[in-house]
XYZ file of C-alpha atoms in Angstrom:
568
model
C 4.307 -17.568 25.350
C 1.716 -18.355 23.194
C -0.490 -15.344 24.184
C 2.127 -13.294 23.403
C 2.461 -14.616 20.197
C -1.549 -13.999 19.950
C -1.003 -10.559 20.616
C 1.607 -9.709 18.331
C 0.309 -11.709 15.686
C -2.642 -9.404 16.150
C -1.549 -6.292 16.081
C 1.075 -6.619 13.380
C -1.284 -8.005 11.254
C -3.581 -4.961 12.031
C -0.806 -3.136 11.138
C -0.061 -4.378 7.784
C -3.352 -6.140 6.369
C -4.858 -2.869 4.797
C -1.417 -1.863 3.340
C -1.290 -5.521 2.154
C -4.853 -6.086 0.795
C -4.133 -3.241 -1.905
C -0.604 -4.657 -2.725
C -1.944 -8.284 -3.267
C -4.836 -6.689 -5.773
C -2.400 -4.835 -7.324
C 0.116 -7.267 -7.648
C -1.756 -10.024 -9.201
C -2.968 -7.168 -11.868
C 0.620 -6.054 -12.562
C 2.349 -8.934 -13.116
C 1.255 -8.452 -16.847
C 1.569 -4.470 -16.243
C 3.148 -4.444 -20.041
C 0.699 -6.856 -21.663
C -2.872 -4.814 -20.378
C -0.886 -1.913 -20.746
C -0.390 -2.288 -24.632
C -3.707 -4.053 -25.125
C -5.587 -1.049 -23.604
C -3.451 1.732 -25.113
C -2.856 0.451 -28.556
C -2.353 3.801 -30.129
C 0.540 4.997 -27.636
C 2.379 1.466 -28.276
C 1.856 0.324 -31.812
C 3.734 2.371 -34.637
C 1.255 3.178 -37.712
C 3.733 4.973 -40.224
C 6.267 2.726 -41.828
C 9.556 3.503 -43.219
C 13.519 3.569 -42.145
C 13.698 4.578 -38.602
C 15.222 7.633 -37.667
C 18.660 7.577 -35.393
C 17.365 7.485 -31.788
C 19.870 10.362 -31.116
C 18.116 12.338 -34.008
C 14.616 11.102 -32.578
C 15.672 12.963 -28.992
C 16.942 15.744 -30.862
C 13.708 16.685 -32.691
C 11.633 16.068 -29.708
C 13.668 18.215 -27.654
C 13.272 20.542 -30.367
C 9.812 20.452 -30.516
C 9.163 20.592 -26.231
C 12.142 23.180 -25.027
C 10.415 22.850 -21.514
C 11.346 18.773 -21.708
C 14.649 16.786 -21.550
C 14.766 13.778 -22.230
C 16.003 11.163 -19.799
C 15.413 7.523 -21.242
C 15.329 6.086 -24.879
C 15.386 2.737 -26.692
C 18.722 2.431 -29.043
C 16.213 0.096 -30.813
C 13.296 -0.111 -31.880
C 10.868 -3.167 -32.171
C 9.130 -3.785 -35.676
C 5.790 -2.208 -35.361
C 6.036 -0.729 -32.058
C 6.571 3.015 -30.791
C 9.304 4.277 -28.668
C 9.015 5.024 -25.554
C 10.707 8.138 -24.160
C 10.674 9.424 -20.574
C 11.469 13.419 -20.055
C 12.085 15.445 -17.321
C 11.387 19.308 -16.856
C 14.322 21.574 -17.646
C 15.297 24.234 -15.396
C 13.718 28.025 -15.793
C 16.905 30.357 -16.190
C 14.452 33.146 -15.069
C 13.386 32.071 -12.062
C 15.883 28.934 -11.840
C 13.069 26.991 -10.726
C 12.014 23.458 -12.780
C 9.267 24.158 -15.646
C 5.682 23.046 -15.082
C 5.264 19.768 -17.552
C 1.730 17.682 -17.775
C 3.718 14.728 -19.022
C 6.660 12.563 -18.057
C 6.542 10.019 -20.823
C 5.973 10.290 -24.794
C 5.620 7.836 -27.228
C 7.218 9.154 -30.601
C 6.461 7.506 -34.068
C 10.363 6.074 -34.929
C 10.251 6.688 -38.725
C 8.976 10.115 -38.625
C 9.133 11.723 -34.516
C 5.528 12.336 -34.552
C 4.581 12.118 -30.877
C 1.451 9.907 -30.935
C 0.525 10.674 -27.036
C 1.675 11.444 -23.892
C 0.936 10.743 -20.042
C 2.103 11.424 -16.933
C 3.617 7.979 -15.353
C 2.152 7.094 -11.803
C -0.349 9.897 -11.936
C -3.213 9.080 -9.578
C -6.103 8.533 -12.542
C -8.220 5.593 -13.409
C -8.082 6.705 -17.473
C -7.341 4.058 -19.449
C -3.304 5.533 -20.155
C -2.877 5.840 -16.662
C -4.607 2.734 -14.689
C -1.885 0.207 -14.939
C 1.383 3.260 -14.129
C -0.816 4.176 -11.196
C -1.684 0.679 -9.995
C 2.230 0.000 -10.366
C 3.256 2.901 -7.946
C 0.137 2.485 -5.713
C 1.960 -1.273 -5.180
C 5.363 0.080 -4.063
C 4.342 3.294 -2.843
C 0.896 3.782 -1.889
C 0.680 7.243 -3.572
C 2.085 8.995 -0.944
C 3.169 12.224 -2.491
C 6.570 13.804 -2.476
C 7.607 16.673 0.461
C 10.686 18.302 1.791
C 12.042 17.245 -1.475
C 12.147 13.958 -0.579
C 10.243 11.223 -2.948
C 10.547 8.097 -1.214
C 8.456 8.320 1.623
C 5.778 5.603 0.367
C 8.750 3.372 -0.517
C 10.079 3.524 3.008
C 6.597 3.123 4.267
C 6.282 -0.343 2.476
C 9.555 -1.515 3.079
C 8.588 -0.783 7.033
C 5.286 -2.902 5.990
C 7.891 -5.424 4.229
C 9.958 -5.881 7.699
C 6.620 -6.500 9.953
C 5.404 -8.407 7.410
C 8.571 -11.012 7.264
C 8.173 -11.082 11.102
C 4.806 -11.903 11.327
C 5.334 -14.863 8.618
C 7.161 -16.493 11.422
C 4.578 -15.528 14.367
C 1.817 -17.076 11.892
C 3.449 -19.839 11.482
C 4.303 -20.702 15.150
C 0.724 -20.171 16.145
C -0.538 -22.748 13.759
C 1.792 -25.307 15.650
C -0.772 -27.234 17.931
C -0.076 -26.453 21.794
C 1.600 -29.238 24.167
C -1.091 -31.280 25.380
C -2.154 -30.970 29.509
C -0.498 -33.078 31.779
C -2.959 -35.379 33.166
C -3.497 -34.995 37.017
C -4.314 -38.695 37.456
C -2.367 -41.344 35.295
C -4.323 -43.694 33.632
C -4.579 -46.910 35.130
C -3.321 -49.114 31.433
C -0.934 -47.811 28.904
C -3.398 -48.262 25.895
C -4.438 -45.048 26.600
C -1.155 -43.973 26.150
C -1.376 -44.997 22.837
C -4.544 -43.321 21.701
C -2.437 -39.895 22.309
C -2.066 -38.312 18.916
C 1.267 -37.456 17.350
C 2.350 -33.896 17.075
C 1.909 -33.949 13.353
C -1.557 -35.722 13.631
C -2.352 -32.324 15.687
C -1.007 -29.992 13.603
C -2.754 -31.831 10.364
C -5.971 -29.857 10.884
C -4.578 -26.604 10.846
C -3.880 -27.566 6.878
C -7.151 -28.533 6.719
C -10.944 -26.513 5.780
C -13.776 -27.877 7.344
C -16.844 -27.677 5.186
C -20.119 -27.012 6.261
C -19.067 -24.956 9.162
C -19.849 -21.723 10.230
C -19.749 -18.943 8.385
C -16.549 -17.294 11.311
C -15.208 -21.259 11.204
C -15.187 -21.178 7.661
C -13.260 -17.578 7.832
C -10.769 -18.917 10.478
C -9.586 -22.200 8.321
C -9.359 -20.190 4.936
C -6.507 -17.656 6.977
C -4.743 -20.397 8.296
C -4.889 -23.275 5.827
C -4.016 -20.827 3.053
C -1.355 -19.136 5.216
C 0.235 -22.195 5.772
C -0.061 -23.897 1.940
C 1.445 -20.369 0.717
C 3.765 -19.316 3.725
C 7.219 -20.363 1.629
C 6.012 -18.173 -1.310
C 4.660 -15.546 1.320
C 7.915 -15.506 3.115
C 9.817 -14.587 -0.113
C 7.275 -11.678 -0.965
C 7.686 -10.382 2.459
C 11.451 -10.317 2.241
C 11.970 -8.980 -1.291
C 9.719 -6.417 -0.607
C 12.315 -5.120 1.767
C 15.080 -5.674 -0.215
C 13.288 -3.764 -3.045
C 12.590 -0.964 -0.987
C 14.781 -0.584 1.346
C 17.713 -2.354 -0.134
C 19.872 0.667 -0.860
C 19.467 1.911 2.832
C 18.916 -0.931 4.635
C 19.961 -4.528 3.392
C 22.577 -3.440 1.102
C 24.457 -2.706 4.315
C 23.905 -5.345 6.322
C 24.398 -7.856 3.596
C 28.061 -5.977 3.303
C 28.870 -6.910 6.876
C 28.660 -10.622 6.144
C 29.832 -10.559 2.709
C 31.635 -8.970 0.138
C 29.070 -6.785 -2.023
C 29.978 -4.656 -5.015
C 29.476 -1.442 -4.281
C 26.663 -0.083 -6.411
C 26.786 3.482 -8.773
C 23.839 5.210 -8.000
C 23.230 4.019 -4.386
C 27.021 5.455 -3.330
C 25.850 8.732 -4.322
C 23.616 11.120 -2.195
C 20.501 11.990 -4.597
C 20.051 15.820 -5.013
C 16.770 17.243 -3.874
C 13.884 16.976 -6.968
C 13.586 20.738 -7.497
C 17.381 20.939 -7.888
C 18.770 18.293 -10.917
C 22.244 17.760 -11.387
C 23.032 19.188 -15.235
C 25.045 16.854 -16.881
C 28.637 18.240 -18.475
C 28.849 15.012 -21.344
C 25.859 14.807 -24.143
C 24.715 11.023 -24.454
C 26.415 10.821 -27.916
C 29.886 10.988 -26.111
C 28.345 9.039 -23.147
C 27.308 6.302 -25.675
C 30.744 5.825 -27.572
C 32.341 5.107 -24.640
C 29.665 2.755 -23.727
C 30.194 0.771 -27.119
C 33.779 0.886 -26.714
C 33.993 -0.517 -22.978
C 31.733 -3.060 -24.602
C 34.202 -4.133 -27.095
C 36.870 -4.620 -24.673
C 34.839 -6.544 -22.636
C 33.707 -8.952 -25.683
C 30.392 -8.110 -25.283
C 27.692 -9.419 -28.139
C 24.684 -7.728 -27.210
C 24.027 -4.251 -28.933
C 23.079 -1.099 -27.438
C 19.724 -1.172 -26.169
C 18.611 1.574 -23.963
C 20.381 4.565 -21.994
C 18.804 7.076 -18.950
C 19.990 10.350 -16.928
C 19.330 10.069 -13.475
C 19.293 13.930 -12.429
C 19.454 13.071 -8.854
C 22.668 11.121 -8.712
C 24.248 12.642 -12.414
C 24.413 9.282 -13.678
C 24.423 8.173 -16.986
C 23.519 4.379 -17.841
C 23.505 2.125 -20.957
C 22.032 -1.244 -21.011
C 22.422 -3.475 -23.583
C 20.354 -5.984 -24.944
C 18.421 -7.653 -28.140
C 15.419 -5.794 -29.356
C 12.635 -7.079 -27.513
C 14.356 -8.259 -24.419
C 14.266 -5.021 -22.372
C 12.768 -6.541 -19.710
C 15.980 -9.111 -19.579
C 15.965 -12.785 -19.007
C 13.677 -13.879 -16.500
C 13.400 -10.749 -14.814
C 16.695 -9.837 -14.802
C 18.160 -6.543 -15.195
C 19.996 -6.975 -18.811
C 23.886 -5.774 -19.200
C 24.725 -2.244 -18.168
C 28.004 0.025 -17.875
C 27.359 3.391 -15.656
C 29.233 6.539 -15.866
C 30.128 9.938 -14.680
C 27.795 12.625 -16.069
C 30.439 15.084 -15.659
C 34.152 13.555 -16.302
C 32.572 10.374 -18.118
C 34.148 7.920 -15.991
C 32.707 4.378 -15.751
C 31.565 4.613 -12.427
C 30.755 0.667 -12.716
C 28.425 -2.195 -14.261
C 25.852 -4.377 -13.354
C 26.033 -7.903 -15.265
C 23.248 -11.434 -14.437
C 24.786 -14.006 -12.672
C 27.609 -12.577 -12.155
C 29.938 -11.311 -9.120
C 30.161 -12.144 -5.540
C 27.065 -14.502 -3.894
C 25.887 -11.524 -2.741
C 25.411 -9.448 -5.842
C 23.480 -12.346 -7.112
C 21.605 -12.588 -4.091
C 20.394 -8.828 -4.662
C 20.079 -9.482 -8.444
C 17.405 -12.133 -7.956
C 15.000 -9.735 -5.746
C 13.064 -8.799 -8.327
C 12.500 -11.773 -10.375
C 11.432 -13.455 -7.272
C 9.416 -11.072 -6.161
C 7.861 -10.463 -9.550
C 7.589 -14.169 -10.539
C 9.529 -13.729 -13.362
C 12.770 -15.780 -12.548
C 10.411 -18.814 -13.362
C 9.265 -17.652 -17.109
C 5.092 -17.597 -17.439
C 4.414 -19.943 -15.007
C 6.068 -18.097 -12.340
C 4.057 -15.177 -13.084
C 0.508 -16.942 -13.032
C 1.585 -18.032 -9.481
C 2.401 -14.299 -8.790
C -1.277 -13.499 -9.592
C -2.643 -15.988 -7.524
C -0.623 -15.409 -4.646
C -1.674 -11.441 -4.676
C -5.269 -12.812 -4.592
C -3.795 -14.782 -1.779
C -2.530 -12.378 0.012
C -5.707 -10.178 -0.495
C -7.598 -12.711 0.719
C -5.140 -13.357 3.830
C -5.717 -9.039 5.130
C -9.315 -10.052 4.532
C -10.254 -12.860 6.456
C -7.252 -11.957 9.275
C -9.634 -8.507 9.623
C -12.525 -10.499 10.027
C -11.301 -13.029 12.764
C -10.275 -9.885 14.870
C -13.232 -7.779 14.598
C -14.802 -11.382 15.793
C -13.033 -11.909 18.339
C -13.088 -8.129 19.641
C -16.814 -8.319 19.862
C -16.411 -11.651 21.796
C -14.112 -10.018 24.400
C -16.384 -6.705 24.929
C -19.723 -8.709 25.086
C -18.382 -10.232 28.131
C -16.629 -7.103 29.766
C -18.688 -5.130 31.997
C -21.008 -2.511 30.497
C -22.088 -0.257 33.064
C -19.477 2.118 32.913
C -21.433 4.857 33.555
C -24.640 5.448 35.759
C -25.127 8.693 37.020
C -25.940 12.481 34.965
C -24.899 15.700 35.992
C -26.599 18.762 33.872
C -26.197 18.824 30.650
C -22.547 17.111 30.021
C -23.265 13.908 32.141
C -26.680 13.890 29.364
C -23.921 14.122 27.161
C -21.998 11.333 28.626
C -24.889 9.070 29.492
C -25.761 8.978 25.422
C -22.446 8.098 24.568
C -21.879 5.466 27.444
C -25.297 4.251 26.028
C -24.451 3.990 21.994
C -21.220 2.534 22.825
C -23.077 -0.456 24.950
C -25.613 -0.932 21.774
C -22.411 -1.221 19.686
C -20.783 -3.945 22.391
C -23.734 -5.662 22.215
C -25.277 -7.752 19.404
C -27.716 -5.444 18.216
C -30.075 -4.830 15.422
C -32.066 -2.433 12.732
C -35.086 -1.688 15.199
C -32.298 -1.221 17.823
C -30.283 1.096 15.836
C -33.203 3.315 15.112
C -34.414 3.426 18.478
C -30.791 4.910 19.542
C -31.250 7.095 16.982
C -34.267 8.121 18.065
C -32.746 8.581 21.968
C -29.802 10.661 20.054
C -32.350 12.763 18.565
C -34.309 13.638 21.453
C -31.523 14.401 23.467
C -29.730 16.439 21.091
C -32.564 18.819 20.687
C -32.219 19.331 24.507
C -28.677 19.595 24.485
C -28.689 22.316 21.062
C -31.161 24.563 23.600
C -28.785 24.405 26.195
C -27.689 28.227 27.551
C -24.280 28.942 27.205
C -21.045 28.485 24.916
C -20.613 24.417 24.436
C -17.631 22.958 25.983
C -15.377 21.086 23.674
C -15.235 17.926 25.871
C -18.954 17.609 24.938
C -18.355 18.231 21.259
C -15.558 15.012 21.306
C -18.125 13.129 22.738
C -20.835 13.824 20.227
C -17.723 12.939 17.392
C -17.147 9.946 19.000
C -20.949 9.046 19.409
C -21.380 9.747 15.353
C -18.463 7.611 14.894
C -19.604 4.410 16.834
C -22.830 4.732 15.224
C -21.657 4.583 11.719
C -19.524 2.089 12.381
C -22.665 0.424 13.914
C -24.747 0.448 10.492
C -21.966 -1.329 8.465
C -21.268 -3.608 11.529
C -25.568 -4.790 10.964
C -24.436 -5.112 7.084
C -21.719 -7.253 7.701
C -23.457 -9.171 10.032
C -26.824 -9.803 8.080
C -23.978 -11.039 5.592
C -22.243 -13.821 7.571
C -26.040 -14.808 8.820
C -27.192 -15.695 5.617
C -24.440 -17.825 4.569
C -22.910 -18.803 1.080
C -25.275 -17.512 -1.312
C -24.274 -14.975 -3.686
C -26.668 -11.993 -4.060
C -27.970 -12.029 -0.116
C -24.995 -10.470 1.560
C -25.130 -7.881 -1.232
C -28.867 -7.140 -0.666
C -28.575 -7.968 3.252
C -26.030 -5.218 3.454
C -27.953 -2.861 1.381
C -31.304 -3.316 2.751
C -30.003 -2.453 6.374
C -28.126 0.267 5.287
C -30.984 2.057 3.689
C -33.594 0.900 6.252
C -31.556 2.873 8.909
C -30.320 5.950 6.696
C -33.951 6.559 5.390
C -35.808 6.241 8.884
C -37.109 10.365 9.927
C -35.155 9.548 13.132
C -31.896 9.525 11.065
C -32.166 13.027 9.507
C -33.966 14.569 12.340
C -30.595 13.585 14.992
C -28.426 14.604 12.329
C -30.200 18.308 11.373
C -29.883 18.490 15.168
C -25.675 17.654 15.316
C -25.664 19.885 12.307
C -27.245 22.638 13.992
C -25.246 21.813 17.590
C -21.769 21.786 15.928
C -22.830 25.623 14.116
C -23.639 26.590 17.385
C -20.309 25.640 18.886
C -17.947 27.107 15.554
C -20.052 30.549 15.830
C -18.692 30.587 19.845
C -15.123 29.343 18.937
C -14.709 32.367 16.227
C -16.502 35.173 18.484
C -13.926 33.923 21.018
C -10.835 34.073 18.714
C -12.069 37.256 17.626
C -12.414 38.977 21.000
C -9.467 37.595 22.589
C -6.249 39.433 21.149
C -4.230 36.427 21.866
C -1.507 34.504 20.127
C -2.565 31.250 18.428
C -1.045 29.309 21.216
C -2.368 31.426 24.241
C -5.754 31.289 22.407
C -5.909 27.515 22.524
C -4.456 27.354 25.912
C -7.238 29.592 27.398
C -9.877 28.398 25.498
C -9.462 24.738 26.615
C -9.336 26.030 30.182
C -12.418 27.963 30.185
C -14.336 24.765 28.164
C -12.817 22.490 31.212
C -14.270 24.443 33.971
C -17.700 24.497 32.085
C -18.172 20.671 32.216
């Protein structure tokens, strides 16, 4: 049982640890996303004309006004003393070509006393400027950048909340495999029962598994910082895993489950089937009507808070107004703050969404975010957030490391003559691969690595003069040799790291100085002006046999991989 554990533990982690290293980074930078965001743009945020602000509806209308291409789908109702506000617009639809119009921008910041528009920026746009790093650093967290098709925009959400579900699976994997195994039955029994006694407890087993051992090796080391700080974080790691699904995939995925076990309210937007991107839904009602009946629902309902924000969604033709003090956007301790929803067509409120309030299992989905986000326990909660996305950084990290450890371990002692014999030129072929991918098995070093490179040379200058069109078995094999061998010169790097220990500036120069001292040998360039040459050869052969042949694509491919199978 436990190997299987091993084994899925493995390859789950494999799964998820590069997809999880970015979110960690990211997450511990974006739990202040609004704080760096304002300190680094503080001339998009911070409002330098004074004077009585202008209506918000009268703010939208002269921006609209100004950009007929743009519509705007989100303002404040309210504006904070000294600050911008913060408008995000959507392209209107062509009536010439009925197709969306091409905008740069999604989001505007407009001076409130005046509707100057001090700057705008495309939210989530993949750019490291100083307006865009923290929006792109917020989507690269939930979505990984994966870019919308078939007119479809959630693919990177679904692919996290897939990394979400593997990753709450594998909590409990971890977990079990840090549980110290039953101990052997002795063959013998011992001839007193003090010896009995010696036996540890279970828990006096399991207590080094909590533990790092100092002064260890540099793989020990690795191991006890995975486990230890798996198991000291796996609560907090167990949320994160499990909101991240909710988050993601909580519309299409836990919202209906948790509705099989209890009663859930059902939800505006998430009842309705979005419309494609390129096709909007045009809304029949104007916000102005859409907010009257907003403030007088709230009356009836006693509410004190005053209007505070209100968004289109074009994909469901939903309008919503939230309300709130100024300030307190963001709601209490993550929070979503008080909103009404209603019918962009007939104006009908469609529903609400109010903190701490309905069925156990509205307030269950409520408090995804602010767990997830940290924010449910005020500052404090967030500077945990931070740490634990180092945390979890550090977690894809070393859990890399052990396995590429341990992979090496298993091949060194597999066998490694796998292949002995030559025939013509494609069993050359074969015998240089066969012989890189031993070197890489084995532990290997710089003068090693150059005198492969030196073989690869050699033999590829015999293999370029070859007669004949090049088979494409023999060009996989020459991709596959490249690729072992580069992964060769960063596996030296990373080992002359772990050799010389904890100091700070030798791995750096360790890495480097192997890196260069195999990249700048004459061997290097001479095998790889010969591949260069080699793989010419074989595209000049591939495109006077496309040309000949008056084939279809697929008959093309079909007979060219036959005739390059009966030349090897």
């Amino acid at each position: 049982m436990r190997g299987l554990l091993v084994i899925v533990h493995r390859w789950a982690g494999l799964f998820i640890a590069v997809f999880l290293f970015i979110a960690g980074v990211t997450g511990s930078v974006i739990s202040w996303d609004h704080e760096l965001d304002e300190w680094l743009n503080p001339d998009l945020f911070d409002a330098t004309q004074a004077g009585t602000p202008l209506p918000p509806l009268e703010l939208v209308a002269r921006f609209e006004a100004a950009n007929p291409h743009a519509r705007v789908t989100y303002f404040p109702l309210s504006y904070e003393q000294g600050k911008s506000a913060d408008l995000f617009v959507e392209p209107r639809i062509d009536a010439d070509t009925g197709r969306l119009y091409e905008l740069d921008y999604n989001q505007a910041y407009v001076e409130p006393a005046t509707g100057e528009v001090l700057g705008t920026r495309f939210w989530g746009r993949i750019s490291l400027d100083r307006r865009d790093i923290l929006p792109f650093l917020y989507k690269l967290h939930y979505s990984m950048h994966i870019p919308d098709f078939y007119g479809y925009d959630r693919w990177g959400i679904w692919l996290m909340g897939i990394v979400g579900i593997v990753w709450t699976f594998d909590c409990f994997v971890g977990l079990l495999l840090t549980f110290p195994p039953s101990p052997q039955k002795r063959l013998t029994p011992t001839p007193t029962a003090a010896r009995f006694s010696r036996d540890k407890s279970w828990l006096s087993r399991w207590a080094p598994a909590w533990q790092i051992k100092r002064n260890a090796s540099a793989y020990r080391l690795n191991f006890d910082i995975h486990r230890a700080a798996g198991l000291w974080t796996w609560l907090f790691l167990l949320i994160l895993a499990f909101t991240s699904i909710s988050m993601n995939l909580g519309d299409d995925i836990v919202r209906p489950l948790l509705g099989k076990i209890s009663t859930l309210t059902a939800d505006a937007e998430a009842s309705r089937t979005p419309a494609p991107i390129d096709k909007p839904i045009p809304a029949a009602l104007s916000f102005a009507s859409i907010l009257d009946r907003a403030s007088d629902e709230a009356a009836k309902r006693s509410w004190q808070e005053p209007l505070g924000s209100t968004f289109y969604n074009q994909q469901t033709g939903v309008y919503g107004v939230s309300f709130f003090e100024t300030g307190k956007e963001h709601g209490e301790y993550g929070l979503e703050p008080r909103t009404l929803y209603f019918d962009g067509n007939t104006g009908t409120l469609l529903g609400d969404s109010v903190p701490w309030a309905g069925t156990a299992a509205d307030i269950f989905m409520q408090l995804q975010f602010p767990l997830h986000s940290g924010r449910i326990a005020g500052l404090p909660g967030r500077i945990l957030l931070t740490i634990m996305g180092i945390v979890v950084a550090v977690l894809s990290f070393t859990g890399i490391v052990i396995w590429f450890k341990k992979r090496l371990a298993r091949l060194k002692g597999s066998d490694q003559k796998r292949v002995t014999r030559a025939i013509g030129v494609a069993g050359k072929a074969r015998i240089i691969a066969a012989g890189t991918y031993r070197f890489f098995l084995g532990a290997g070093d710089q003068s090693k690595l150059r005198q492969r490179l030196t073989a690869l040379g050699i033999m590829a200058s015999e293999m370029s003069d070859a007669p004949g069109p090049l088979p494409l078995r023999r060009i996989a094999l020459w991709c596959g040799e490249a690729a072992l061998l580069i992964v060769r010169v960063l596996f030296v790097g990373v080992g002359s790291i772990f050799a010389r220990g904890r100091r700070l500036l030798a791995p750096a120069s360790a890495s480097l100085a192997s890196l260069v001292a195999v990249t700048l040998t004459r061997n290097f360039w001479r095998a790889g002006m010969h591949d260069a040459a080699y793989y010419l050869r074989t595209l000049r052969f591939l495109c006077r046999y496309m040309k000949v042949r008056g084939l279809s694509f697929t008959q093309k491919l079909s007979s060219l991989l036959v005739t390059s199978s009966r030349r090897i």
